[in-house]
PDB file of C-alpha atoms in Angstrom:
ATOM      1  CA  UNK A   1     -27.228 -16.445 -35.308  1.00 52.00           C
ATOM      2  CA  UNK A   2     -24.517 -13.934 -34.639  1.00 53.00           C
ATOM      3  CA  UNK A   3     -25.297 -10.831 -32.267  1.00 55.00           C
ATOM      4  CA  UNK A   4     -24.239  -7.536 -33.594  1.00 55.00           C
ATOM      5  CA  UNK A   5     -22.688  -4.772 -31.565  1.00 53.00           C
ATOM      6  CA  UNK A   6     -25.775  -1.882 -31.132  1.00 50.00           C
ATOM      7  CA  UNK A   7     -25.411   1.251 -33.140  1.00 53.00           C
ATOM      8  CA  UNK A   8     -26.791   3.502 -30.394  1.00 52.00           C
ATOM      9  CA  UNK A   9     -23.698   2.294 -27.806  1.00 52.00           C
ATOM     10  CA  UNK A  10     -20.680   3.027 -28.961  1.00 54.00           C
ATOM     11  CA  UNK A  11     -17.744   0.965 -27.288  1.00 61.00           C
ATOM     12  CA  UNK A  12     -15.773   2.766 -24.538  1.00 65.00           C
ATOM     13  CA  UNK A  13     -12.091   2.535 -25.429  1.00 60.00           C
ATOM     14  CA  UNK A  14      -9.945   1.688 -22.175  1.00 81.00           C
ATOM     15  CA  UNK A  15      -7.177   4.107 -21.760  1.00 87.00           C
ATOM     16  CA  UNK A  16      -3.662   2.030 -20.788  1.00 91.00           C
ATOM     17  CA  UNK A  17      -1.489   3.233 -18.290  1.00 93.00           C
ATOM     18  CA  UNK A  18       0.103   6.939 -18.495  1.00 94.00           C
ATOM     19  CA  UNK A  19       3.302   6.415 -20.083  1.00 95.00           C
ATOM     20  CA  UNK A  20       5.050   8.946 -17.603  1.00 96.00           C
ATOM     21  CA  UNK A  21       3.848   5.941 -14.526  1.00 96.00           C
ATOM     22  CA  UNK A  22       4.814   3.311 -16.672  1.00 95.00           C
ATOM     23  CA  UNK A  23       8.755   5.109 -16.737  1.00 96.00           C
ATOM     24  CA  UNK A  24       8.531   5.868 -13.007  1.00 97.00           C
ATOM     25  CA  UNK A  25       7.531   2.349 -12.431  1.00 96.00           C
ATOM     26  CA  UNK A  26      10.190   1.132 -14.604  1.00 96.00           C
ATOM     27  CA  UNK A  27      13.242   3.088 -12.604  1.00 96.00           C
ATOM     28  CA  UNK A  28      12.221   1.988  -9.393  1.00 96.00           C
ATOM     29  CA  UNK A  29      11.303  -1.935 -10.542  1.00 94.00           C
ATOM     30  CA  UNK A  30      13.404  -3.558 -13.297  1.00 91.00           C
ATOM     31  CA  UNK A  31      11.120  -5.272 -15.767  1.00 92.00           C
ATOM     32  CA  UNK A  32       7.931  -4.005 -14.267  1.00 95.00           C
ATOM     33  CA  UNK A  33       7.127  -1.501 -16.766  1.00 95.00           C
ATOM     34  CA  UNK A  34       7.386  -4.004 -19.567  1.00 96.00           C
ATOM     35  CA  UNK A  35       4.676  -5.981 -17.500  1.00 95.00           C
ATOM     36  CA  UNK A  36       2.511  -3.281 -17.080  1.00 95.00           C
ATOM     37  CA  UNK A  37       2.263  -2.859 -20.844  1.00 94.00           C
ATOM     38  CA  UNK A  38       1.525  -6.549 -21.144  1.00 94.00           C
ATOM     39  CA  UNK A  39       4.876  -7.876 -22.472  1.00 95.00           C
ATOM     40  CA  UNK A  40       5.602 -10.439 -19.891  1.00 95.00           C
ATOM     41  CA  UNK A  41       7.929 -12.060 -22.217  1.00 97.00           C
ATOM     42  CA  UNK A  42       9.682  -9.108 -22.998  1.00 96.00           C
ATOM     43  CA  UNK A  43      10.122  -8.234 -19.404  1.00 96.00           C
ATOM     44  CA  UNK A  44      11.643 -11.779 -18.470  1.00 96.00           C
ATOM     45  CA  UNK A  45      14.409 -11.186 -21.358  1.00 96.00           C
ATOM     46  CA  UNK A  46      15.194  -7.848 -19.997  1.00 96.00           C
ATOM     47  CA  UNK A  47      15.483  -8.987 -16.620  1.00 95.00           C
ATOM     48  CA  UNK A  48      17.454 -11.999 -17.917  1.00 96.00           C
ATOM     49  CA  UNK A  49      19.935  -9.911 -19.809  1.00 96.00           C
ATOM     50  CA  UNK A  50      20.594  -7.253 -16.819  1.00 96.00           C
ATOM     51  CA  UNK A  51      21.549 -10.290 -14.616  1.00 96.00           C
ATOM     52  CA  UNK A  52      23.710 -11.920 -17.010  1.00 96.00           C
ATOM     53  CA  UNK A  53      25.782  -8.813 -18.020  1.00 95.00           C
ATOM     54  CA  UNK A  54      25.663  -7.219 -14.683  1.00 94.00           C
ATOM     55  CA  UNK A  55      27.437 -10.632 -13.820  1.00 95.00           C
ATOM     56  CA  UNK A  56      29.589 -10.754 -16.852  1.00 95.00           C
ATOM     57  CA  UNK A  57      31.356  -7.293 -16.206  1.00 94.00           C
ATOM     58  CA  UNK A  58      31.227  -7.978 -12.056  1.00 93.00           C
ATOM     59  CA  UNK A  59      33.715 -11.016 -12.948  1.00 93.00           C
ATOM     60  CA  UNK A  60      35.600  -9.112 -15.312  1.00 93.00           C
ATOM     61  CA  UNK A  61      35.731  -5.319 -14.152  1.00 91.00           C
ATOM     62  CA  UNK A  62      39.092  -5.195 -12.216  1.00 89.00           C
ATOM     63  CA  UNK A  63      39.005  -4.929  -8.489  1.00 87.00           C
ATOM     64  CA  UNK A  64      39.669  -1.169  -8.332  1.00 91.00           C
ATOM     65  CA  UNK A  65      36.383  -0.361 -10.241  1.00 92.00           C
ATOM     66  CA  UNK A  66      33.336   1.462  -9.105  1.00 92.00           C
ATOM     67  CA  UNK A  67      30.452   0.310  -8.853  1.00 90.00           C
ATOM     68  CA  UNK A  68      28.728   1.541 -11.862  1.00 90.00           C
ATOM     69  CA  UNK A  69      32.059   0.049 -13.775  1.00 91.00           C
ATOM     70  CA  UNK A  70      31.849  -3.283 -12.134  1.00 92.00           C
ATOM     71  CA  UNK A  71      28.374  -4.016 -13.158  1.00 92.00           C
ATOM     72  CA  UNK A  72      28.292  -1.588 -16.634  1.00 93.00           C
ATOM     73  CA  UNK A  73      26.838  -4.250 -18.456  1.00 93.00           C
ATOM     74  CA  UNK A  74      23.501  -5.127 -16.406  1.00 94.00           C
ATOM     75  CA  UNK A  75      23.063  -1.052 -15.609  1.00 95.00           C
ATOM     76  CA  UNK A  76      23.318  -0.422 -19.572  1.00 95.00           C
ATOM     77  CA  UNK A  77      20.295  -3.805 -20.262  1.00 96.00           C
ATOM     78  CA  UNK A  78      18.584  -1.511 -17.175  1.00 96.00           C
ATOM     79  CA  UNK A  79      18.617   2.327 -18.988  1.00 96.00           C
ATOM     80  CA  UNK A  80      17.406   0.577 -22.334  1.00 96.00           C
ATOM     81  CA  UNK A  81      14.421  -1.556 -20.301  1.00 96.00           C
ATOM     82  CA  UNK A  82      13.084   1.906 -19.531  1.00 97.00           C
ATOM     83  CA  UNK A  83      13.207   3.134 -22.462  1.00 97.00           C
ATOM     84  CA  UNK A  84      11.908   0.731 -24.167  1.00 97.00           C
ATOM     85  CA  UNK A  85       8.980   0.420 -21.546  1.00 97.00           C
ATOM     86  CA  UNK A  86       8.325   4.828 -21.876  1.00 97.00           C
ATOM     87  CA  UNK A  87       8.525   3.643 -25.532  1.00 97.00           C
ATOM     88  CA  UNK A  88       6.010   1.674 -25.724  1.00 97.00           C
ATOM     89  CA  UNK A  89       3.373   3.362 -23.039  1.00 96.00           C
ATOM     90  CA  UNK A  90       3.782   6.044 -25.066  1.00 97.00           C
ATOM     91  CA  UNK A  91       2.660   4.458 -28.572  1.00 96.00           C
ATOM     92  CA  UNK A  92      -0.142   2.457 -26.389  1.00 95.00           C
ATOM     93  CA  UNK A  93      -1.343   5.428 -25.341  1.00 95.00           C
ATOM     94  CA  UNK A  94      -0.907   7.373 -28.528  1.00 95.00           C
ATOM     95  CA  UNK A  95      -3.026   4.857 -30.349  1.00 94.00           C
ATOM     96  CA  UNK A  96      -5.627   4.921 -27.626  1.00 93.00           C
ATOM     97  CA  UNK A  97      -6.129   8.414 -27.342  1.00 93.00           C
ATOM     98  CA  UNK A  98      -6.698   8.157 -31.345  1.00 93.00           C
ATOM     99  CA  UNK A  99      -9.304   5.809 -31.537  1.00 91.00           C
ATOM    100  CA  UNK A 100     -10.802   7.623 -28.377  1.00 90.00           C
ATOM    101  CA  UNK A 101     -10.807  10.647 -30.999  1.00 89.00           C
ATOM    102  CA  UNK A 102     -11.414   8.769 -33.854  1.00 88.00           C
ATOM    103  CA  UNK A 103     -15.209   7.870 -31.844  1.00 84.00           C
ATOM    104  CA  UNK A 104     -15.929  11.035 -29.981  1.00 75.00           C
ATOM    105  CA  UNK A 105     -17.686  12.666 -33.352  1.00 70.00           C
ATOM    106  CA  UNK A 106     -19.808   8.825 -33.945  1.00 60.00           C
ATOM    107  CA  UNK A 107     -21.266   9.242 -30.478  1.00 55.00           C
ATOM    108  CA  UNK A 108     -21.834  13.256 -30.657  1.00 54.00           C
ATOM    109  CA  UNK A 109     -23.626  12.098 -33.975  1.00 56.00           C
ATOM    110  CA  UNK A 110     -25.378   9.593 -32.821  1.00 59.00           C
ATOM    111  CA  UNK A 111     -26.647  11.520 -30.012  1.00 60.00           C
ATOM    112  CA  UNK A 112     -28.006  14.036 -32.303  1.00 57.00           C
ATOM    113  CA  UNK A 113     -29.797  12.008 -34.417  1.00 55.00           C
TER     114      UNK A 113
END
């Protein structure tokens, strides 16, 4: 016997994080933002990356350089890693707020009936 969802409750969709915190979130804590749209994996790779190049360009930038030239390579992995967290907040949310739409005239009709 399988139980079937009831007509007269439609499901509540969850709404993820606004993709505006998830950035924020992102500047001020490498690899966060990638966790707070569930991509743990994703986040660990990003976070691998900036170390490695940030390392990479500390041993080769000549002694003279400035900061952001002595570790170019792990600051560049670190402006992509928000972007690519704002990224995808933004289509999570986008895709929420459409099935959110995509219910709101089932339950008004529902309602009425």
């Amino acid at each position: 016997m399988s139980k079937k969802a009831s007509p007269s409750k439609p499901e509540k969709v969850s709404m993820p994080l606004h993709p505006y915190l998830v950035m924020a979130v992102a500047i001020v804590l490498p690899g966060v933002g990638q966790l707070l749209n569930n991509q743990q994996q994703r986040a660990l790779v990003f976070l691998f990356f900036m170390i490695l190049l940030g390392m990479v360009t500390m041993h080769t930038a000549s002694p003279d350089a400035s900061f952001i030239g002595r570790y170019a390579g792990g600051l560049a992995i670190y402006s992509l890693s928000v972007l690519d967290a704002y990224r995808w907040a933004r289509l999570r949310w986008e895709i929420a707020r459409k099935e959110q739409r995509d219910r709101a005239p089932d339950a008004s009709a529902q309602t009425a009936a």
